[in-house]
Amino acid sequence: MKVIKLILLTVCLVFFGKAAVSQSKMKLDDVIKISIENNLSIKSSRFNIEKEKAVNLKSFNIPKPELFIEYEGVQGSLSNADSRKIGIIQMIEFPTNYFLRSDVQESQIKVAEQQLNSSVSSLRAKVKLNYYTLQLLNEHFKTSEENYKIYEDFLFTAEKKYEAGESSNLEVLGARVNKIKFENEIKNLESEIKSSQSEIRTLMNVDYDITPVEELSYTEVRLNKKELLTKAINNNPELKILNFQREKSANKISLSKGELLPDITFKYFRQKISGDNNYWGMEVGLGMPLWFWWEQSGKIKESDYEFKIASGEETGFRKTLENEINTAFEEYENSLRQVKFFNEQALKETDEIMRQSKISYNEGAIGYVEYLQSLNIAYETRIQYLNSIYNYNKSIIKLEKLTSGDLK
């Protein structure tokens, strides 16, 4: 019987051990690094760049040479022919077309490279935002736990006063309700923390949860809107993608026009005439595009419309980018103002209110209603301060994504 119990205990430990998700404390930079290394979309983008480079090798695709043999004046058998030619034929496009086709593909390579940069930038922004969200939830959790302990003490004091006949049962009920409220708040935050950890785990593509090493904080960054706008126009990968697509369309126009130029055919041969095998010859031919008004004129028009579309999309996105920079900068300035207000004024005054109200309540100088008001002011102020830090960091993340670079 003991053996069976031991086996069952071992199986349970193994099962629950596998089911549990391990925890790992990590800095934000390490989380970003692992996320980029493990992201399958980014790996695909890197492969796509190599694929486009391989396609570029096809730009100089010269047709296979043709081996030919000709007999003329055949009398009875091929060996009695008056003339015989043995040689090769090589056809090539007009030489400039190979370089124009390479230019088109070079633009496509640049597009693929910027698509990779865009994927990396988007992933960095997602990881940062989720990391800061997890920090915020952890801070909310700590604040709720502190308030829970405060209401525990408050409930204990209220019960003693009620037993001594110094207060009504209303105080006890109010303290008990608020204590239950924060019990529920703590459970809700635990659930949100698990969800946030799961989101980060998915972004990292790992099988363990992370716990932030740092607490939620902010570092003031001095930013200039004009400089941010210039940086965004120069560095934003999505704008660069549209720029290179426009460049590709312009190169396609040049290639389409270049294909109107004649193909060139070279023929080199050795000829046997009347038994003499020492004749050599060469021919050069030009393939004239007599029917160019159909296919080639269609290609030119198609490339021209592609260029106009790409130019319009680039101009439109640039205006959108300018508007997003303006909006994000306003969010940055507003959130920075709020953080400074709470940090320099509100938090200090709130701490003093809490200190004095606790003493006054214990001494009977104020009632439970006034004490509850003080507790709520302290809690709401703390929560608003944490939210303002989160919003400030969030605005920096948005500006970094738009400008494709770290802002320090």
Tab-separated table of C-alpha atoms in Angstrom:
chain	number	residue	atom	x	y	z
A	1	MET	CA	0.000	0.000	0.000
A	2	LYS	CA	2.851	2.358	0.854
A	3	VAL	CA	4.461	1.586	-2.497
A	4	ILE	CA	1.244	2.481	-4.374
A	5	LYS	CA	0.957	5.761	-2.461
A	6	LEU	CA	4.582	6.568	-3.240
A	7	ILE	CA	4.038	5.894	-6.969
A	8	LEU	CA	0.897	8.060	-7.033
A	9	LEU	CA	2.738	10.882	-5.235
A	10	THR	CA	5.618	10.693	-7.716
A	11	VAL	CA	3.249	10.783	-10.709
A	12	CYS	CA	1.454	13.823	-9.274
A	13	LEU	CA	4.721	15.653	-8.670
A	14	VAL	CA	5.915	14.940	-12.215
A	15	PHE	CA	2.573	15.986	-13.749
A	16	PHE	CA	2.204	19.215	-11.805
A	17	GLY	CA	5.897	19.975	-12.199
A	18	LYS	CA	5.506	19.892	-15.984
A	19	ALA	CA	2.263	21.858	-15.887
A	20	ALA	CA	3.773	24.682	-13.827
A	21	VAL	CA	5.358	27.547	-15.727
A	22	SER	CA	8.719	28.618	-14.396
A	23	GLN	CA	9.509	32.237	-13.555
A	24	SER	CA	12.573	34.196	-14.589
A	25	LYS	CA	13.573	37.715	-13.559
A	26	MET	CA	14.683	39.727	-16.580
A	27	LYS	CA	15.642	43.215	-17.621
A	28	LEU	CA	13.793	44.843	-20.496
A	29	ASP	CA	16.835	44.749	-22.812
A	30	ASP	CA	17.180	40.984	-22.319
A	31	VAL	CA	13.485	40.426	-23.050
A	32	ILE	CA	13.785	42.450	-26.269
A	33	LYS	CA	16.910	40.560	-27.337
A	34	ILE	CA	15.322	37.124	-26.806
A	35	SER	CA	12.102	38.223	-28.532
A	36	ILE	CA	13.969	39.351	-31.649
A	37	GLU	CA	16.107	36.198	-31.730
A	38	ASN	CA	13.089	33.859	-31.411
A	39	ASN	CA	10.527	35.693	-33.542
A	40	LEU	CA	9.544	33.584	-36.534
A	41	SER	CA	8.308	36.538	-38.583
A	42	ILE	CA	11.677	38.270	-38.240
A	43	LYS	CA	13.454	35.073	-39.248
A	44	SER	CA	11.240	34.897	-42.334
A	45	SER	CA	12.039	38.535	-43.149
A	46	ARG	CA	15.763	37.747	-43.023
A	47	PHE	CA	15.251	34.789	-45.357
A	48	ASN	CA	13.233	37.043	-47.661
A	49	ILE	CA	16.212	39.414	-47.991
A	50	GLU	CA	18.462	36.511	-48.996
A	51	LYS	CA	15.797	35.333	-51.442
A	52	GLU	CA	15.609	38.765	-53.094
A	53	LYS	CA	19.405	38.848	-53.353
A	54	ALA	CA	19.284	35.446	-55.049
A	55	VAL	CA	16.647	36.767	-57.485
A	56	ASN	CA	19.051	39.590	-58.349
A	57	LEU	CA	21.464	37.016	-59.766
A	58	LYS	CA	18.837	36.268	-62.429
A	59	SER	CA	19.091	39.844	-63.727
A	60	PHE	CA	22.018	38.826	-65.924
A	61	ASN	CA	20.306	35.741	-67.305
A	62	ILE	CA	21.812	35.290	-70.785
A	63	PRO	CA	20.055	32.622	-72.915
A	64	LYS	CA	21.841	29.341	-73.546
A	65	PRO	CA	24.015	29.323	-76.686
A	66	GLU	CA	22.728	27.165	-79.551
A	67	LEU	CA	24.941	24.698	-81.439
A	68	PHE	CA	24.020	24.317	-85.081
A	69	ILE	CA	25.119	22.426	-88.177
A	70	GLU	CA	24.012	23.183	-91.730
A	71	TYR	CA	24.439	21.260	-95.015
A	72	GLU	CA	23.929	22.751	-98.460
A	73	GLY	CA	24.067	21.161	-101.920
A	74	VAL	CA	23.602	17.645	-100.606
A	75	GLN	CA	24.179	15.016	-103.360
A	76	GLY	CA	23.149	11.536	-102.248
A	77	SER	CA	24.547	11.714	-98.684
A	78	LEU	CA	25.594	14.397	-96.184
A	79	SER	CA	29.272	13.601	-96.783
A	80	ASN	CA	28.858	14.730	-100.409
A	81	ALA	CA	27.382	18.165	-99.532
A	82	ASP	CA	28.868	21.156	-101.326
A	83	SER	CA	28.904	23.201	-98.119
A	84	ARG	CA	28.776	22.498	-94.380
A	85	LYS	CA	28.615	24.910	-91.431
A	86	ILE	CA	29.269	24.074	-87.776
A	87	GLY	CA	29.004	26.848	-85.186
A	88	ILE	CA	27.180	28.479	-82.281
A	89	ILE	CA	24.471	31.160	-81.999
A	90	GLN	CA	24.241	33.466	-78.977
A	91	MET	CA	21.363	35.900	-78.417
A	92	ILE	CA	21.527	38.676	-75.801
A	93	GLU	CA	19.314	41.592	-74.885
A	94	PHE	CA	20.578	45.099	-75.398
A	95	PRO	CA	23.326	45.299	-72.688
A	96	THR	CA	21.789	48.194	-70.728
A	97	ASN	CA	18.681	46.099	-69.984
A	98	TYR	CA	20.640	43.758	-67.718
A	99	PHE	CA	21.752	46.671	-65.537
A	100	LEU	CA	18.280	48.230	-65.535
A	101	ARG	CA	16.760	44.905	-64.451
A	102	SER	CA	19.371	44.694	-61.682
A	103	ASP	CA	18.404	48.216	-60.533
A	104	VAL	CA	14.769	47.120	-60.243
A	105	GLN	CA	15.742	44.140	-58.089
A	106	GLU	CA	18.142	46.219	-55.972
A	107	SER	CA	15.167	48.423	-55.061
A	108	GLN	CA	13.216	45.281	-54.102
A	109	ILE	CA	16.105	44.181	-51.857
A	110	LYS	CA	15.959	47.563	-50.109
A	111	VAL	CA	12.202	47.093	-49.627
A	112	ALA	CA	12.818	43.665	-48.033
A	113	GLU	CA	15.484	45.140	-45.722
A	114	GLN	CA	13.126	47.869	-44.544
A	115	GLN	CA	10.360	45.307	-44.021
A	116	LEU	CA	12.740	43.551	-41.632
A	117	ASN	CA	13.466	46.859	-39.861
A	118	SER	CA	9.734	47.533	-39.598
A	119	SER	CA	9.114	44.087	-38.069
A	120	VAL	CA	11.916	44.579	-35.535
A	121	SER	CA	10.672	48.060	-34.631
A	122	SER	CA	7.090	46.851	-34.159
A	123	LEU	CA	8.213	43.912	-32.028
A	124	ARG	CA	10.399	46.141	-29.834
A	125	ALA	CA	7.444	48.480	-29.275
A	126	LYS	CA	5.108	45.575	-28.372
A	127	VAL	CA	7.634	44.057	-25.962
A	128	LYS	CA	8.307	47.400	-24.260
A	129	LEU	CA	4.618	48.191	-23.916
A	130	ASN	CA	3.815	44.765	-22.437
A	131	TYR	CA	6.840	44.933	-20.120
A	132	TYR	CA	5.725	48.343	-18.813
A	133	THR	CA	2.160	47.034	-18.503
A	134	LEU	CA	3.421	44.172	-16.346
A	135	GLN	CA	5.388	46.642	-14.229
A	136	LEU	CA	2.258	48.782	-13.818
A	137	LEU	CA	0.146	45.795	-12.785
A	138	ASN	CA	2.785	44.726	-10.264
A	139	GLU	CA	2.796	48.229	-8.769
A	140	HIS	CA	-1.008	48.256	-8.635
A	141	PHE	CA	-0.843	44.876	-6.921
A	142	LYS	CA	1.598	46.174	-4.290
A	143	THR	CA	-0.525	49.278	-3.711
A	144	SER	CA	-3.671	47.171	-3.332
A	145	GLU	CA	-1.920	44.883	-0.859
A	146	GLU	CA	-0.798	47.906	1.178
A	147	ASN	CA	-4.348	49.255	1.207
A	148	TYR	CA	-5.654	45.827	2.171
A	149	LYS	CA	-3.362	45.838	5.215
A	150	ILE	CA	-4.445	49.384	6.055
A	151	TYR	CA	-8.102	48.342	5.968
A	152	GLU	CA	-7.276	45.301	8.076
A	153	ASP	CA	-5.847	47.615	10.717
A	154	PHE	CA	-8.776	49.964	10.245
A	155	LEU	CA	-11.234	47.092	10.736
A	156	PHE	CA	-9.386	45.972	13.870
A	157	THR	CA	-9.498	49.513	15.330
A	158	ALA	CA	-13.153	49.967	14.336
A	159	GLU	CA	-14.143	46.699	16.044
A	160	LYS	CA	-12.323	47.695	19.249
A	161	LYS	CA	-14.039	51.082	19.245
A	162	TYR	CA	-17.400	49.443	18.634
A	163	GLU	CA	-16.841	47.002	21.495
A	164	ALA	CA	-15.918	49.948	23.737
A	165	GLY	CA	-19.063	51.806	22.650
A	166	GLU	CA	-17.056	54.616	21.069
A	167	SER	CA	-18.395	54.113	17.524
A	168	SER	CA	-21.298	52.636	15.602
A	169	ASN	CA	-21.538	49.358	13.768
A	170	LEU	CA	-21.486	51.399	10.542
A	171	GLU	CA	-17.744	51.949	10.947
A	172	VAL	CA	-17.157	48.222	11.251
A	173	LEU	CA	-19.299	47.447	8.210
A	174	GLY	CA	-17.580	50.152	6.131
A	175	ALA	CA	-14.126	48.840	7.022
A	176	ARG	CA	-15.163	45.264	6.291
A	177	VAL	CA	-16.650	46.164	2.874
A	178	ASN	CA	-13.494	48.041	1.851
A	179	LYS	CA	-11.329	45.173	3.025
A	180	ILE	CA	-13.360	42.773	0.846
A	181	LYS	CA	-13.151	45.224	-2.060
A	182	PHE	CA	-9.361	45.141	-2.003
A	183	GLU	CA	-9.354	41.366	-1.585
A	184	ASN	CA	-11.273	41.200	-4.858
A	185	GLU	CA	-8.981	43.839	-6.436
A	186	ILE	CA	-5.925	41.756	-5.563
A	187	LYS	CA	-7.423	38.649	-7.177
A	188	ASN	CA	-8.306	40.605	-10.325
A	189	LEU	CA	-4.766	41.978	-10.541
A	190	GLU	CA	-3.304	38.494	-10.105
A	191	SER	CA	-5.354	37.369	-13.111
A	192	GLU	CA	-4.271	40.397	-15.190
A	193	ILE	CA	-0.616	39.811	-14.278
A	194	LYS	CA	-0.849	36.218	-15.498
A	195	SER	CA	-2.420	37.385	-18.764
A	196	SER	CA	0.300	39.995	-19.236
A	197	GLN	CA	3.011	37.408	-18.551
A	198	SER	CA	1.405	35.090	-21.090
A	199	GLU	CA	1.471	37.868	-23.706
A	200	ILE	CA	5.172	38.504	-23.100
A	201	ARG	CA	5.876	34.763	-23.152
A	202	THR	CA	4.228	34.584	-26.575
A	203	LEU	CA	6.234	37.550	-27.877
A	204	MET	CA	9.444	35.948	-26.616
A	205	ASN	CA	8.425	32.537	-27.981
A	206	VAL	CA	9.553	30.801	-24.768
A	207	ASP	CA	7.942	28.426	-22.263
A	208	TYR	CA	8.559	30.428	-19.084
A	209	ASP	CA	7.135	33.612	-17.540
A	210	ILE	CA	9.216	36.660	-16.811
A	211	THR	CA	9.165	38.987	-13.839
A	212	PRO	CA	10.513	42.506	-14.369
A	213	VAL	CA	13.728	43.240	-12.506
A	214	GLU	CA	13.120	46.983	-12.468
A	215	GLU	CA	10.168	48.739	-10.877
A	216	LEU	CA	8.002	51.100	-12.904
A	217	SER	CA	9.893	54.371	-13.222
A	218	TYR	CA	10.569	57.176	-15.647
A	219	THR	CA	13.601	59.036	-16.937
A	220	GLU	CA	12.937	62.517	-18.198
A	221	VAL	CA	13.891	62.907	-21.838
A	222	ARG	CA	14.107	66.334	-23.427
A	223	LEU	CA	12.613	66.145	-26.896
A	224	ASN	CA	12.199	68.604	-29.740
A	225	LYS	CA	9.231	68.109	-32.079
A	226	LYS	CA	11.033	69.456	-35.149
A	227	GLU	CA	13.993	67.123	-34.585
A	228	LEU	CA	11.643	64.174	-34.056
A	229	LEU	CA	9.863	64.921	-37.317
A	230	THR	CA	13.156	65.096	-39.219
A	231	LYS	CA	14.302	61.846	-37.645
A	232	ALA	CA	11.010	60.131	-38.517
A	233	ILE	CA	11.182	61.231	-42.166
A	234	ASN	CA	14.793	60.015	-42.435
A	235	ASN	CA	14.472	56.752	-40.491
A	236	ASN	CA	10.879	55.479	-40.447
A	237	PRO	CA	11.034	52.048	-42.151
A	238	GLU	CA	7.462	52.132	-43.474
A	239	LEU	CA	8.131	55.470	-45.186
A	240	LYS	CA	11.371	54.041	-46.572
A	241	ILE	CA	9.476	51.036	-47.940
A	242	LEU	CA	7.191	53.372	-49.889
A	243	ASN	CA	10.216	55.392	-51.029
A	244	PHE	CA	11.977	52.309	-52.396
A	245	GLN	CA	8.772	51.063	-54.000
A	246	ARG	CA	8.550	54.391	-55.838
A	247	GLU	CA	12.206	54.010	-56.806
A	248	LYS	CA	11.482	50.493	-58.053
A	249	SER	CA	8.601	51.787	-60.184
A	250	ALA	CA	10.851	54.470	-61.696
A	251	ASN	CA	13.440	51.808	-62.551
A	252	LYS	CA	10.720	49.657	-64.130
A	253	ILE	CA	9.787	52.566	-66.407
A	254	SER	CA	13.404	52.801	-67.573
A	255	LEU	CA	13.546	49.022	-68.075
A	256	SER	CA	10.294	48.976	-70.056
A	257	LYS	CA	11.642	51.668	-72.371
A	258	GLY	CA	14.999	49.875	-72.584
A	259	GLU	CA	13.271	46.720	-73.799
A	260	LEU	CA	12.338	48.629	-76.960
A	261	LEU	CA	16.009	48.494	-77.927
A	262	PRO	CA	16.941	45.625	-80.274
A	263	ASP	CA	18.182	42.226	-79.126
A	264	ILE	CA	21.572	41.259	-80.500
A	265	THR	CA	22.397	37.874	-82.032
A	266	PHE	CA	25.953	36.605	-82.623
A	267	LYS	CA	26.684	33.646	-84.900
A	268	TYR	CA	30.167	32.177	-85.172
A	269	PHE	CA	30.853	29.177	-87.382
A	270	ARG	CA	33.372	27.077	-89.325
A	271	GLN	CA	32.486	26.314	-92.946
A	272	LYS	CA	33.541	23.612	-95.371
A	273	ILE	CA	33.240	24.498	-99.084
A	274	SER	CA	34.165	22.065	-101.907
A	275	GLY	CA	36.338	19.968	-99.617
A	276	ASP	CA	38.209	22.927	-98.115
A	277	ASN	CA	37.556	23.011	-94.331
A	278	ASN	CA	39.430	26.221	-93.482
A	279	TYR	CA	36.665	28.807	-93.872
A	280	TRP	CA	35.547	30.751	-90.772
A	281	GLY	CA	32.654	33.183	-90.509
A	282	MET	CA	30.653	35.404	-88.173
A	283	GLU	CA	27.214	37.009	-88.354
A	284	VAL	CA	25.613	39.755	-86.236
A	285	GLY	CA	21.853	40.247	-86.175
A	286	LEU	CA	19.486	42.746	-84.540
A	287	GLY	CA	16.058	41.766	-83.259
A	288	MET	CA	13.863	44.776	-84.009
A	289	PRO	CA	10.710	45.181	-81.853
A	290	LEU	CA	8.346	45.824	-84.738
A	291	TRP	CA	5.259	45.093	-82.575
A	292	PHE	CA	6.338	47.218	-79.588
A	293	TRP	CA	3.075	49.205	-79.525
A	294	TRP	CA	1.371	46.216	-77.978
A	295	GLU	CA	3.291	44.522	-75.171
A	296	GLN	CA	6.026	47.097	-74.609
A	297	SER	CA	3.755	50.155	-74.709
A	298	GLY	CA	1.520	48.305	-72.208
A	299	LYS	CA	4.497	47.681	-69.900
A	300	ILE	CA	5.523	51.339	-70.066
A	301	LYS	CA	2.023	52.525	-69.173
A	302	GLU	CA	1.741	49.943	-66.381
A	303	SER	CA	5.063	51.034	-64.855
A	304	ASP	CA	4.092	54.694	-65.149
A	305	TYR	CA	0.841	54.116	-63.233
A	306	GLU	CA	2.702	52.082	-60.602
A	307	PHE	CA	5.069	55.026	-60.154
A	308	LYS	CA	2.172	57.472	-59.723
A	309	ILE	CA	0.471	55.169	-57.195
A	310	ALA	CA	3.700	54.692	-55.207
A	311	SER	CA	4.375	58.448	-55.217
A	312	GLY	CA	0.860	59.168	-53.958
A	313	GLU	CA	1.124	56.560	-51.185
A	314	GLU	CA	4.488	57.952	-50.089
A	315	THR	CA	3.156	61.515	-49.929
A	316	GLY	CA	0.042	60.399	-48.046
A	317	PHE	CA	1.978	58.346	-45.518
A	318	ARG	CA	4.405	61.221	-44.930
A	319	LYS	CA	1.489	63.486	-43.956
A	320	THR	CA	0.094	60.746	-41.711
A	321	LEU	CA	3.506	60.340	-40.108
A	322	GLU	CA	3.711	64.079	-39.400
A	323	ASN	CA	0.280	63.978	-37.748
A	324	GLU	CA	1.222	60.940	-35.619
A	325	ILE	CA	4.407	62.694	-34.484
A	326	ASN	CA	2.386	65.766	-33.473
A	327	THR	CA	-0.144	63.649	-31.567
A	328	ALA	CA	2.492	61.515	-29.821
A	329	PHE	CA	4.495	64.612	-28.888
A	330	GLU	CA	1.413	66.191	-27.266
A	331	GLU	CA	0.879	62.957	-25.299
A	332	TYR	CA	4.536	63.051	-24.244
A	333	GLU	CA	4.362	66.654	-22.994
A	334	ASN	CA	1.049	66.108	-21.173
A	335	SER	CA	2.130	62.870	-19.477
A	336	LEU	CA	5.480	64.435	-18.460
A	337	ARG	CA	3.610	67.356	-16.880
A	338	GLN	CA	1.411	64.944	-14.922
A	339	VAL	CA	4.361	62.866	-13.714
A	340	LYS	CA	6.157	65.985	-12.455
A	341	PHE	CA	3.012	67.225	-10.715
A	342	PHE	CA	2.507	63.985	-8.804
A	343	ASN	CA	6.190	63.490	-8.096
A	344	GLU	CA	6.920	67.021	-6.923
A	345	GLN	CA	3.656	67.940	-5.159
A	346	ALA	CA	0.761	65.504	-4.857
A	347	LEU	CA	2.597	62.460	-3.440
A	348	LYS	CA	4.270	64.428	-0.622
A	349	GLU	CA	0.982	66.024	0.414
A	350	THR	CA	-0.810	62.672	0.210
A	351	ASP	CA	1.742	61.017	2.515
A	352	GLU	CA	1.234	63.801	5.039
A	353	ILE	CA	-2.564	63.445	4.830
A	354	MET	CA	-2.249	59.702	5.503
A	355	ARG	CA	0.054	60.215	8.475
A	356	GLN	CA	-2.099	62.831	10.141
A	357	SER	CA	-5.449	61.136	9.452
A	358	LYS	CA	-4.259	57.816	10.917
A	359	ILE	CA	-3.127	59.515	14.128
A	360	SER	CA	-6.321	61.592	14.321
A	361	TYR	CA	-8.565	58.564	13.818
A	362	ASN	CA	-6.770	56.472	16.433
A	363	GLU	CA	-7.060	59.375	18.890
A	364	GLY	CA	-10.717	59.937	18.028
A	365	ALA	CA	-10.198	63.400	16.573
A	366	ILE	CA	-11.852	62.410	13.277
A	367	GLY	CA	-14.551	59.908	12.385
A	368	TYR	CA	-14.432	56.944	10.029
A	369	VAL	CA	-15.972	58.916	7.151
A	370	GLU	CA	-13.111	61.426	7.167
A	371	TYR	CA	-10.597	58.627	7.560
A	372	LEU	CA	-12.104	56.736	4.619
A	373	GLN	CA	-11.866	59.870	2.505
A	374	SER	CA	-8.179	60.187	3.374
A	375	LEU	CA	-7.525	56.546	2.473
A	376	ASN	CA	-9.337	56.924	-0.857
A	377	ILE	CA	-7.432	60.117	-1.707
A	378	ALA	CA	-4.120	58.399	-0.966
A	379	TYR	CA	-4.997	55.322	-2.992
A	380	GLU	CA	-6.351	57.224	-6.002
A	381	THR	CA	-3.374	59.586	-6.020
A	382	ARG	CA	-0.932	56.706	-5.963
A	383	ILE	CA	-2.783	54.930	-8.789
A	384	GLN	CA	-2.923	58.121	-10.880
A	385	TYR	CA	0.801	58.652	-10.349
A	386	LEU	CA	1.601	55.117	-11.522
A	387	ASN	CA	-0.693	55.538	-14.535
A	388	SER	CA	0.982	58.831	-15.447
A	389	ILE	CA	4.416	57.122	-15.465
A	390	TYR	CA	3.010	54.346	-17.634
A	391	ASN	CA	1.450	56.858	-20.046
A	392	TYR	CA	4.722	58.788	-20.214
A	393	ASN	CA	6.695	55.645	-21.069
A	394	LYS	CA	3.994	54.673	-23.556
A	395	SER	CA	4.342	58.020	-25.357
A	396	ILE	CA	8.125	57.511	-25.576
A	397	ILE	CA	7.568	54.027	-27.049
A	398	LYS	CA	5.250	55.496	-29.698
A	399	LEU	CA	7.780	58.209	-30.632
A	400	GLU	CA	10.584	55.639	-30.778
A	401	LYS	CA	8.554	53.477	-33.137
A	402	LEU	CA	7.739	56.440	-35.383
A	403	THR	CA	11.380	57.616	-35.481
A	404	SER	CA	12.821	54.077	-35.517
A	405	GLY	CA	15.379	54.689	-32.788
A	406	ASP	CA	15.944	54.947	-29.020
A	407	LEU	CA	15.173	58.299	-27.407
A	408	LYS	CA	17.502	59.069	-24.515
